[in-house]
XYZ file of C-alpha atoms in Angstrom:
81
model
C 8.463 0.504 -47.476
C 8.427 0.430 -43.737
C 7.940 -2.840 -41.913
C 5.113 -2.869 -39.378
C 5.973 -3.539 -35.770
C 4.655 -6.710 -34.279
C 2.856 -6.989 -30.964
C 4.796 -8.023 -27.874
C 4.933 -11.678 -26.939
C 1.680 -12.847 -25.269
C 3.406 -13.744 -21.990
C 4.460 -10.113 -21.570
C 0.913 -8.869 -22.020
C -0.377 -10.892 -19.084
C 2.280 -9.905 -16.568
C 0.629 -8.475 -13.439
C 2.266 -6.931 -10.402
C 0.457 -8.112 -7.324
C 0.392 -6.381 -3.951
C 1.923 -8.163 -1.007
C -0.773 -9.882 1.009
C 1.483 -11.207 3.759
C 1.170 -9.217 6.951
C 4.359 -8.527 8.908
C 5.222 -10.620 11.961
C 6.796 -7.721 13.852
C 6.518 -3.954 13.842
C 3.768 -1.962 12.179
C 2.396 -1.680 8.652
C 0.587 1.057 6.770
C -2.547 -0.331 5.100
C -4.197 1.829 2.421
C -7.545 0.778 0.949
C -6.969 -2.771 2.170
C -3.448 -3.146 0.740
C -0.275 -3.178 2.815
C 2.065 -0.455 1.606
C 4.936 0.155 4.043
C 6.386 -1.408 7.201
C 7.667 0.553 10.196
C 9.631 -0.426 13.299
C 7.910 2.066 15.610
C 4.259 2.853 16.153
C 4.891 6.595 16.387
C 6.416 6.724 12.896
C 3.631 4.584 11.404
C 0.937 6.792 12.947
C 2.642 9.995 11.773
C 2.861 8.789 8.170
C -0.729 7.479 8.292
C -2.081 10.807 9.596
C -0.110 12.777 6.991
C -1.461 10.569 4.214
C -5.039 10.807 5.505
C -4.682 14.594 5.729
C -3.555 14.848 2.089
C -6.050 12.269 0.768
C -9.098 12.208 3.081
C -11.049 9.777 0.879
C -8.534 6.925 1.368
C -9.112 4.284 4.013
C -5.900 4.343 6.074
C -5.042 1.893 8.859
C -1.985 1.027 10.939
C -1.562 -2.713 11.528
C 0.135 -3.828 14.759
C 1.837 -7.166 14.068
C 2.337 -8.165 17.716
C -1.306 -7.621 18.693
C -2.570 -8.704 15.241
C -5.030 -5.843 14.957
C -5.358 -2.642 12.980
C -6.292 0.878 13.970
C -8.207 3.015 11.470
C -6.970 6.572 11.068
C -9.634 9.279 11.012
C -9.346 12.982 10.241
C -9.198 15.211 13.296
C -12.414 17.141 13.894
C -12.186 20.831 12.969
C -12.116 23.048 16.048
């Protein structure tokens, strides 16, 4: 007869990957739905990626965080002409 498999050890069941909550001290960060995702050295690159993401997924809340000024800029879809 076949032996039944046992469940994984309890400590493995409770393992959770947590998002980074530390904001960068320099450069720019892409913030999606309140969670920091990626850091960039230049503002132009951060804005380009943020606009591309917002264009593909308009429902997401996308912001670019400026570490030097300690403020974020929300990215909106461009109005249709």
